[in-house]
Amino acid sequence: DQQVKQNSPSLSVQEGRISILNCDYTNSMFDYFLWYKKYPAEGPTFLISISSIKDKNEDGRFTVFLNKSAKHLSLHIVPSQPGDSAVYFCAASEYQGGSEKLVFGKGTKLTVNP
Amino acid sequence: NAGVTQTPKFRILKIGQSMTLQCAQDMNHNYMYWYRQDPGMGLKLIYYSVGAGITDKGEVPNGYNVSRSTTEDFPLRLELAAPSQTSVYFCASSYGLSGSTDTQYFGPGTRLTVL
C-alpha cells in the first residue's frame, strides 16, 4: 500500500531539454512535499520542496508543481544537464504528534544524454 | 562540518550474528532517523529520535533497536541478523522545527549483506 508513487522507474532525456518527473500520493493529510536526489554510493540530498498551501516553487533550473486536487506533483528540470543524471525520490510529510515523518516513493532514475 | 557520518560503509554478516551501525552528526540537530532502502524501493523509516533519550518506532522497526544517549550519536543495533535485513541503511538528521517540516540531511549509507 504505497502512499507515494513514482510510476516511472526511469527517464532518459537529451541535454538541454526539459526533464519532467512525476509523483502521485494518496494521503490527503500530507502537508509538505520534497524531492531528493541520489547519486550512486551516496546518501540522498535535498533538492527542492513545496508546502501544500502553494502550487509552485522554483529554484534555479528546478521547479516543483503541486496539484492538490489531483494529488499529483511534478519536478521540472530546465535545461537538463548530464550532471543531473541521478535517482530522484519524491517524499511526502505529515506533521503529527510533535514530529514529522517522510514517506518516500521508489524513485525515478534520470539519465541526461550529452 | 562533516555533516552526517556512518560507519562502516560495507559489512557482511552471517545469519544470527549481531552488529551496530554507527551514525553521528555534528550539526547539533535534534532529530535523527534510520532508514533502509531495498533494491528498487524507496526509503523506509526504521526508527527515529526527537532528542537525546527519546526514540520511537518507524514503519519497519522489527529486528532493530536504537538508543540516543547524546545529541550527536544514534546507533542502530541489529540482533540475530536475517537475510531479510540485507539492505542499504541510511542515517539522517534534521533540526526538528516545531510545527513544520524541515530538511533531512543524509549520511552516505551502510551496505549490509546477511548470508
PDB file of C-alpha atoms in Angstrom:
ATOM      1  CA  ASP A   1       0.000   0.000   0.000  1.00  0.00           C
ATOM      2  CA  GLN A   2       2.129   2.814  -1.336  1.00  0.00           C
ATOM      3  CA  GLN A   3       1.163   6.269  -0.207  1.00  0.00           C
ATOM      4  CA  VAL A   4       3.703   7.925  -2.515  1.00  0.00           C
ATOM      5  CA  LYS A   5       4.054   6.575  -6.035  1.00  0.00           C
ATOM      6  CA  GLN A   6       6.595   7.280  -8.727  1.00  0.00           C
ATOM      7  CA  ASN A   7       5.302   5.234 -11.606  1.00  0.00           C
ATOM      8  CA  SER A   8       8.220   5.783 -13.962  1.00  0.00           C
ATOM      9  CA  PRO A   9      11.287   3.825 -12.834  1.00  0.00           C
ATOM     10  CA  SER A  10      13.445   5.578 -15.417  1.00  0.00           C
ATOM     11  CA  LEU A  11      13.535   8.574 -17.730  1.00  0.00           C
ATOM     12  CA  SER A  12      16.006   9.480 -20.454  1.00  0.00           C
ATOM     13  CA  VAL A  13      16.315  12.982 -21.939  1.00  0.00           C
ATOM     14  CA  GLN A  14      18.733  14.908 -24.102  1.00  0.00           C
ATOM     15  CA  GLU A  15      20.975  17.573 -22.629  1.00  0.00           C
ATOM     16  CA  GLY A  16      19.335  20.980 -22.842  1.00  0.00           C
ATOM     17  CA  ARG A  17      15.785  19.614 -22.949  1.00  0.00           C
ATOM     18  CA  ILE A  18      13.234  19.562 -20.146  1.00  0.00           C
ATOM     19  CA  SER A  19      13.038  16.667 -17.677  1.00  0.00           C
ATOM     20  CA  ILE A  20       9.674  16.080 -16.021  1.00  0.00           C
ATOM     21  CA  LEU A  21       9.497  13.674 -13.109  1.00  0.00           C
ATOM     22  CA  ASN A  22       6.094  12.775 -11.724  1.00  0.00           C
ATOM     23  CA  CYS A  23       4.817  11.726  -8.315  1.00  0.00           C
ATOM     24  CA  ASP A  24       1.351  10.790  -7.052  1.00  0.00           C
ATOM     25  CA  TYR A  25       0.167  10.438  -3.483  1.00  0.00           C
ATOM     26  CA  THR A  26      -2.884   9.031  -1.770  1.00  0.00           C
ATOM     27  CA  ASN A  27      -2.841  10.538   1.728  1.00  0.00           C
ATOM     28  CA  SER A  28      -4.675  13.869   1.755  1.00  0.00           C
ATOM     29  CA  MET A  29      -3.120  14.679   5.146  1.00  0.00           C
ATOM     30  CA  PHE A  30       0.329  15.163   3.637  1.00  0.00           C
ATOM     31  CA  ASP A  31       1.204  18.828   4.025  1.00  0.00           C
ATOM     32  CA  TYR A  32       4.715  19.079   2.674  1.00  0.00           C
ATOM     33  CA  PHE A  33       6.460  17.532  -0.292  1.00  0.00           C
ATOM     34  CA  LEU A  34      10.141  17.204  -1.042  1.00  0.00           C
ATOM     35  CA  TRP A  35      12.382  15.988  -3.832  1.00  0.00           C
ATOM     36  CA  TYR A  36      15.681  14.323  -3.047  1.00  0.00           C
ATOM     37  CA  LYS A  37      18.427  13.485  -5.492  1.00  0.00           C
ATOM     38  CA  LYS A  38      20.685  10.485  -5.064  1.00  0.00           C
ATOM     39  CA  TYR A  39      23.927   9.588  -6.791  1.00  0.00           C
ATOM     40  CA  PRO A  40      25.265   6.012  -6.627  1.00  0.00           C
ATOM     41  CA  ALA A  41      27.029   5.125  -3.365  1.00  0.00           C
ATOM     42  CA  GLU A  42      25.921   8.395  -1.744  1.00  0.00           C
ATOM     43  CA  GLY A  43      23.082   9.380   0.534  1.00  0.00           C
ATOM     44  CA  PRO A  44      20.101  11.333  -0.787  1.00  0.00           C
ATOM     45  CA  THR A  45      20.491  15.115  -0.874  1.00  0.00           C
ATOM     46  CA  PHE A  46      17.658  17.594  -0.606  1.00  0.00           C
ATOM     47  CA  LEU A  47      16.754  19.317  -3.852  1.00  0.00           C
ATOM     48  CA  ILE A  48      13.553  21.311  -3.516  1.00  0.00           C
ATOM     49  CA  SER A  49      10.332  21.295  -1.528  1.00  0.00           C
ATOM     50  CA  ILE A  50       6.820  22.690  -1.600  1.00  0.00           C
ATOM     51  CA  SER A  51       4.211  23.314   1.046  1.00  0.00           C
ATOM     52  CA  SER A  52       0.657  22.144   0.438  1.00  0.00           C
ATOM     53  CA  ILE A  53      -0.532  25.751   0.541  1.00  0.00           C
ATOM     54  CA  LYS A  54       1.416  26.533  -2.631  1.00  0.00           C
ATOM     55  CA  ASP A  55       1.125  25.234  -6.165  1.00  0.00           C
ATOM     56  CA  LYS A  56       4.597  26.101  -7.427  1.00  0.00           C
ATOM     57  CA  ASN A  57       8.098  26.551  -6.096  1.00  0.00           C
ATOM     58  CA  GLU A  58      11.100  27.457  -8.191  1.00  0.00           C
ATOM     59  CA  ASP A  59      14.823  27.262  -7.501  1.00  0.00           C
ATOM     60  CA  GLY A  60      17.062  27.958 -10.450  1.00  0.00           C
ATOM     61  CA  ARG A  61      16.632  25.210 -13.033  1.00  0.00           C
ATOM     62  CA  PHE A  62      14.312  23.233 -10.754  1.00  0.00           C
ATOM     63  CA  THR A  63      10.584  23.845 -10.377  1.00  0.00           C
ATOM     64  CA  VAL A  64       8.109  21.754  -8.438  1.00  0.00           C
ATOM     65  CA  PHE A  65       4.393  21.921  -9.234  1.00  0.00           C
ATOM     66  CA  LEU A  66       1.698  20.683  -6.886  1.00  0.00           C
ATOM     67  CA  ASN A  67      -1.865  19.823  -7.919  1.00  0.00           C
ATOM     68  CA  LYS A  68      -3.667  19.046  -4.668  1.00  0.00           C
ATOM     69  CA  SER A  69      -6.975  18.126  -6.247  1.00  0.00           C
ATOM     70  CA  ALA A  70      -5.233  15.501  -8.358  1.00  0.00           C
ATOM     71  CA  LYS A  71      -2.824  14.536  -5.550  1.00  0.00           C
ATOM     72  CA  HIS A  72      -0.004  14.944  -8.018  1.00  0.00           C
ATOM     73  CA  LEU A  73       3.300  16.746  -8.066  1.00  0.00           C
ATOM     74  CA  SER A  74       5.985  17.063 -10.654  1.00  0.00           C
ATOM     75  CA  LEU A  75       9.588  18.200 -10.803  1.00  0.00           C
ATOM     76  CA  HIS A  76      10.726  20.092 -13.886  1.00  0.00           C
ATOM     77  CA  ILE A  77      14.406  20.481 -14.702  1.00  0.00           C
ATOM     78  CA  VAL A  78      15.173  23.032 -17.408  1.00  0.00           C
ATOM     79  CA  PRO A  79      17.606  22.838 -19.086  1.00  0.00           C
ATOM     80  CA  SER A  80      18.705  19.320 -18.196  1.00  0.00           C
ATOM     81  CA  GLN A  81      22.426  18.718 -17.772  1.00  0.00           C
ATOM     82  CA  PRO A  82      24.432  15.455 -17.715  1.00  0.00           C
ATOM     83  CA  GLY A  83      25.260  16.128 -14.052  1.00  0.00           C
ATOM     84  CA  ASP A  84      21.538  15.846 -13.298  1.00  0.00           C
ATOM     85  CA  SER A  85      21.734  12.109 -14.013  1.00  0.00           C
ATOM     86  CA  ALA A  86      20.730  10.505 -10.716  1.00  0.00           C
ATOM     87  CA  VAL A  87      17.832   8.826  -8.948  1.00  0.00           C
ATOM     88  CA  TYR A  88      15.155  11.296  -7.840  1.00  0.00           C
ATOM     89  CA  PHE A  89      12.958  10.473  -4.869  1.00  0.00           C
ATOM     90  CA  CYS A  90       9.680  12.152  -4.151  1.00  0.00           C
ATOM     91  CA  ALA A  91       8.818  12.328  -0.437  1.00  0.00           C
ATOM     92  CA  ALA A  92       5.773  13.490   1.469  1.00  0.00           C
ATOM     93  CA  SER A  93       5.432  14.571   5.057  1.00  0.00           C
ATOM     94  CA  GLU A  94       2.652  14.667   7.573  1.00  0.00           C
ATOM     95  CA  TYR A  95       3.349  16.580  10.734  1.00  0.00           C
ATOM     96  CA  GLN A  96       1.688  14.845  13.647  1.00  0.00           C
ATOM     97  CA  GLY A  97       2.288  14.261  17.321  1.00  0.00           C
ATOM     98  CA  GLY A  98       5.180  16.716  17.516  1.00  0.00           C
ATOM     99  CA  SER A  99       7.263  15.108  14.798  1.00  0.00           C
ATOM    100  CA  GLU A 100       7.273  14.681  11.080  1.00  0.00           C
ATOM    101  CA  LYS A 101       7.973  11.535   9.142  1.00  0.00           C
ATOM    102  CA  LEU A 102       8.794  11.294   5.486  1.00  0.00           C
ATOM    103  CA  VAL A 103       7.224   8.729   3.178  1.00  0.00           C
ATOM    104  CA  PHE A 104       9.313   8.097   0.080  1.00  0.00           C
ATOM    105  CA  GLY A 105       8.439   6.936  -3.399  1.00  0.00           C
ATOM    106  CA  LYS A 106      10.517   4.257  -5.114  1.00  0.00           C
ATOM    107  CA  GLY A 107      12.475   6.765  -7.157  1.00  0.00           C
ATOM    108  CA  THR A 108      12.948   7.603 -10.824  1.00  0.00           C
ATOM    109  CA  LYS A 109      16.330   7.167 -12.450  1.00  0.00           C
ATOM    110  CA  LEU A 110      17.024  10.135 -14.714  1.00  0.00           C
ATOM    111  CA  THR A 111      19.639   9.853 -17.442  1.00  0.00           C
ATOM    112  CA  VAL A 112      20.614  13.014 -19.294  1.00  0.00           C
ATOM    113  CA  ASN A 113      22.439  12.208 -22.505  1.00  0.00           C
ATOM    114  CA  PRO A 114      25.079  14.638 -23.840  1.00  0.00           C
TER     115      PRO A 114
ATOM    116  CA  ASN B   1      31.328  20.288   9.248  1.00  0.00           C
ATOM    117  CA  ALA B   2      31.410  16.596   8.421  1.00  0.00           C
ATOM    118  CA  GLY B   3      27.597  16.504   8.389  1.00  0.00           C
ATOM    119  CA  VAL B   4      26.202  13.011   8.934  1.00  0.00           C
ATOM    120  CA  THR B   5      28.763  10.224   9.076  1.00  0.00           C
ATOM    121  CA  GLN B   6      28.113   6.493   9.054  1.00  0.00           C
ATOM    122  CA  THR B   7      30.353   3.521   9.766  1.00  0.00           C
ATOM    123  CA  PRO B   8      31.033   1.009   8.419  1.00  0.00           C
ATOM    124  CA  LYS B   9      30.486   1.578   4.682  1.00  0.00           C
ATOM    125  CA  PHE B  10      30.097  -2.132   3.971  1.00  0.00           C
ATOM    126  CA  ARG B  11      29.562  -5.213   6.101  1.00  0.00           C
ATOM    127  CA  ILE B  12      28.823  -8.872   5.535  1.00  0.00           C
ATOM    128  CA  LEU B  13      27.168 -10.743   8.392  1.00  0.00           C
ATOM    129  CA  LYS B  14      26.284 -14.368   8.887  1.00  0.00           C
ATOM    130  CA  ILE B  15      22.741 -15.295   9.864  1.00  0.00           C
ATOM    131  CA  GLY B  16      22.296 -14.897  13.615  1.00  0.00           C
ATOM    132  CA  GLN B  17      25.202 -12.507  14.127  1.00  0.00           C
ATOM    133  CA  SER B  18      24.657  -9.071  15.589  1.00  0.00           C
ATOM    134  CA  MET B  19      26.193  -5.696  14.857  1.00  0.00           C
ATOM    135  CA  THR B  20      25.825  -1.984  15.480  1.00  0.00           C
ATOM    136  CA  LEU B  21      25.671   0.574  12.679  1.00  0.00           C
ATOM    137  CA  GLN B  22      27.121   3.849  13.832  1.00  0.00           C
ATOM    138  CA  CYS B  23      25.747   7.272  12.961  1.00  0.00           C
ATOM    139  CA  ALA B  24      26.980  10.662  14.100  1.00  0.00           C
ATOM    140  CA  GLN B  25      26.114  14.236  13.166  1.00  0.00           C
ATOM    141  CA  ASP B  26      27.929  17.457  14.012  1.00  0.00           C
ATOM    142  CA  MET B  27      25.174  19.929  13.089  1.00  0.00           C
ATOM    143  CA  ASN B  28      23.575  19.985  16.540  1.00  0.00           C
ATOM    144  CA  HIS B  29      20.370  18.582  15.070  1.00  0.00           C
ATOM    145  CA  ASN B  30      17.674  17.421  17.448  1.00  0.00           C
ATOM    146  CA  TYR B  31      16.067  14.853  15.181  1.00  0.00           C
ATOM    147  CA  MET B  32      17.769  11.749  13.855  1.00  0.00           C
ATOM    148  CA  TYR B  33      16.436   8.925  11.710  1.00  0.00           C
ATOM    149  CA  TRP B  34      17.332   5.499  10.415  1.00  0.00           C
ATOM    150  CA  TYR B  35      16.063   4.314   7.027  1.00  0.00           C
ATOM    151  CA  ARG B  36      16.614   1.232   4.958  1.00  0.00           C
ATOM    152  CA  GLN B  37      16.488   1.070   1.190  1.00  0.00           C
ATOM    153  CA  ASP B  38      15.912  -2.254  -0.502  1.00  0.00           C
ATOM    154  CA  PRO B  39      16.729  -2.657  -4.222  1.00  0.00           C
ATOM    155  CA  GLY B  40      14.231  -0.829  -6.432  1.00  0.00           C
ATOM    156  CA  MET B  41      12.377   0.534  -3.439  1.00  0.00           C
ATOM    157  CA  GLY B  42      12.089   3.820  -1.638  1.00  0.00           C
ATOM    158  CA  LEU B  43      13.468   4.529   1.798  1.00  0.00           C
ATOM    159  CA  LYS B  44      11.535   3.117   4.716  1.00  0.00           C
ATOM    160  CA  LEU B  45      11.800   4.572   8.228  1.00  0.00           C
ATOM    161  CA  ILE B  46      13.078   2.131  10.858  1.00  0.00           C
ATOM    162  CA  TYR B  47      13.407   4.289  13.976  1.00  0.00           C
ATOM    163  CA  TYR B  48      13.686   7.945  14.762  1.00  0.00           C
ATOM    164  CA  SER B  49      14.608  10.165  17.691  1.00  0.00           C
ATOM    165  CA  VAL B  50      13.473  13.691  18.531  1.00  0.00           C
ATOM    166  CA  GLY B  51      16.190  14.237  21.102  1.00  0.00           C
ATOM    167  CA  ALA B  52      18.629  12.567  23.476  1.00  0.00           C
ATOM    168  CA  GLY B  53      16.878   9.841  25.430  1.00  0.00           C
ATOM    169  CA  ILE B  54      13.794   9.796  23.182  1.00  0.00           C
ATOM    170  CA  THR B  55      13.270   7.247  20.437  1.00  0.00           C
ATOM    171  CA  ASP B  56      10.255   5.895  18.593  1.00  0.00           C
ATOM    172  CA  LYS B  57       9.420   3.255  16.004  1.00  0.00           C
ATOM    173  CA  GLY B  58       9.019   3.954  12.349  1.00  0.00           C
ATOM    174  CA  GLU B  59       7.418   1.842   9.658  1.00  0.00           C
ATOM    175  CA  VAL B  60       9.740  -1.202   9.807  1.00  0.00           C
ATOM    176  CA  PRO B  61      11.260  -1.497  13.326  1.00  0.00           C
ATOM    177  CA  ASN B  62      11.212  -5.285  13.793  1.00  0.00           C
ATOM    178  CA  GLY B  63      14.666  -6.794  14.278  1.00  0.00           C
ATOM    179  CA  TYR B  64      16.289  -3.493  15.206  1.00  0.00           C
ATOM    180  CA  ASN B  65      16.994  -1.462  18.308  1.00  0.00           C
ATOM    181  CA  VAL B  66      18.242   2.077  18.809  1.00  0.00           C
ATOM    182  CA  SER B  67      19.464   4.315  21.573  1.00  0.00           C
ATOM    183  CA  ARG B  68      20.161   8.039  21.755  1.00  0.00           C
ATOM    184  CA  SER B  69      22.355   8.882  24.724  1.00  0.00           C
ATOM    185  CA  THR B  70      23.804  12.046  23.146  1.00  0.00           C
ATOM    186  CA  THR B  71      22.594  14.618  20.625  1.00  0.00           C
ATOM    187  CA  GLU B  72      25.356  13.617  18.209  1.00  0.00           C
ATOM    188  CA  ASP B  73      25.067   9.818  18.057  1.00  0.00           C
ATOM    189  CA  PHE B  74      22.275   7.488  17.030  1.00  0.00           C
ATOM    190  CA  PRO B  75      23.465   3.865  16.714  1.00  0.00           C
ATOM    191  CA  LEU B  76      21.280   1.156  15.168  1.00  0.00           C
ATOM    192  CA  ARG B  77      21.588  -2.331  16.596  1.00  0.00           C
ATOM    193  CA  LEU B  78      20.780  -5.498  14.665  1.00  0.00           C
ATOM    194  CA  GLU B  79      20.272  -8.562  16.826  1.00  0.00           C
ATOM    195  CA  LEU B  80      20.141 -12.004  15.219  1.00  0.00           C
ATOM    196  CA  ALA B  81      20.726 -10.844  11.648  1.00  0.00           C
ATOM    197  CA  ALA B  82      18.476 -12.350   8.983  1.00  0.00           C
ATOM    198  CA  PRO B  83      18.763 -12.350   5.149  1.00  0.00           C
ATOM    199  CA  SER B  84      15.713 -10.047   5.035  1.00  0.00           C
ATOM    200  CA  GLN B  85      17.878  -7.362   6.646  1.00  0.00           C
ATOM    201  CA  THR B  86      20.160  -7.219   3.620  1.00  0.00           C
ATOM    202  CA  SER B  87      19.783  -3.610   2.570  1.00  0.00           C
ATOM    203  CA  VAL B  88      21.408  -0.202   2.427  1.00  0.00           C
ATOM    204  CA  TYR B  89      20.957   1.702   5.651  1.00  0.00           C
ATOM    205  CA  PHE B  90      20.838   5.487   5.764  1.00  0.00           C
ATOM    206  CA  CYS B  91      21.021   7.691   8.801  1.00  0.00           C
ATOM    207  CA  ALA B  92      19.626  11.226   8.600  1.00  0.00           C
ATOM    208  CA  SER B  93      19.241  14.242  10.845  1.00  0.00           C
ATOM    209  CA  SER B  94      17.273  17.486  10.918  1.00  0.00           C
ATOM    210  CA  TYR B  95      16.808  20.479  13.200  1.00  0.00           C
ATOM    211  CA  GLY B  96      13.289  19.424  14.103  1.00  0.00           C
ATOM    212  CA  LEU B  97      11.428  22.678  13.659  1.00  0.00           C
ATOM    213  CA  SER B  98       8.358  22.744  15.801  1.00  0.00           C
ATOM    214  CA  GLY B  99       5.178  22.565  13.781  1.00  0.00           C
ATOM    215  CA  SER B 100       6.761  22.225  10.376  1.00  0.00           C
ATOM    216  CA  THR B 101       8.778  20.008   8.118  1.00  0.00           C
ATOM    217  CA  ASP B 102      12.442  20.752   7.672  1.00  0.00           C
ATOM    218  CA  THR B 103      15.156  19.269   5.528  1.00  0.00           C
ATOM    219  CA  GLN B 104      16.689  15.954   6.467  1.00  0.00           C
ATOM    220  CA  TYR B 105      20.403  15.536   5.810  1.00  0.00           C
ATOM    221  CA  PHE B 106      21.547  12.044   4.971  1.00  0.00           C
ATOM    222  CA  GLY B 107      24.719  10.108   5.581  1.00  0.00           C
ATOM    223  CA  PRO B 108      26.437   8.108   2.799  1.00  0.00           C
ATOM    224  CA  GLY B 109      24.886   4.817   3.842  1.00  0.00           C
ATOM    225  CA  THR B 110      25.995   1.387   5.066  1.00  0.00           C
ATOM    226  CA  ARG B 111      25.585  -1.536   2.688  1.00  0.00           C
ATOM    227  CA  LEU B 112      24.791  -4.648   4.720  1.00  0.00           C
ATOM    228  CA  THR B 113      24.636  -8.189   3.381  1.00  0.00           C
ATOM    229  CA  VAL B 114      23.407 -11.073   5.542  1.00  0.00           C
ATOM    230  CA  LEU B 115      24.350 -14.530   4.277  1.00  0.00           C
TER     231      LEU B 115
END
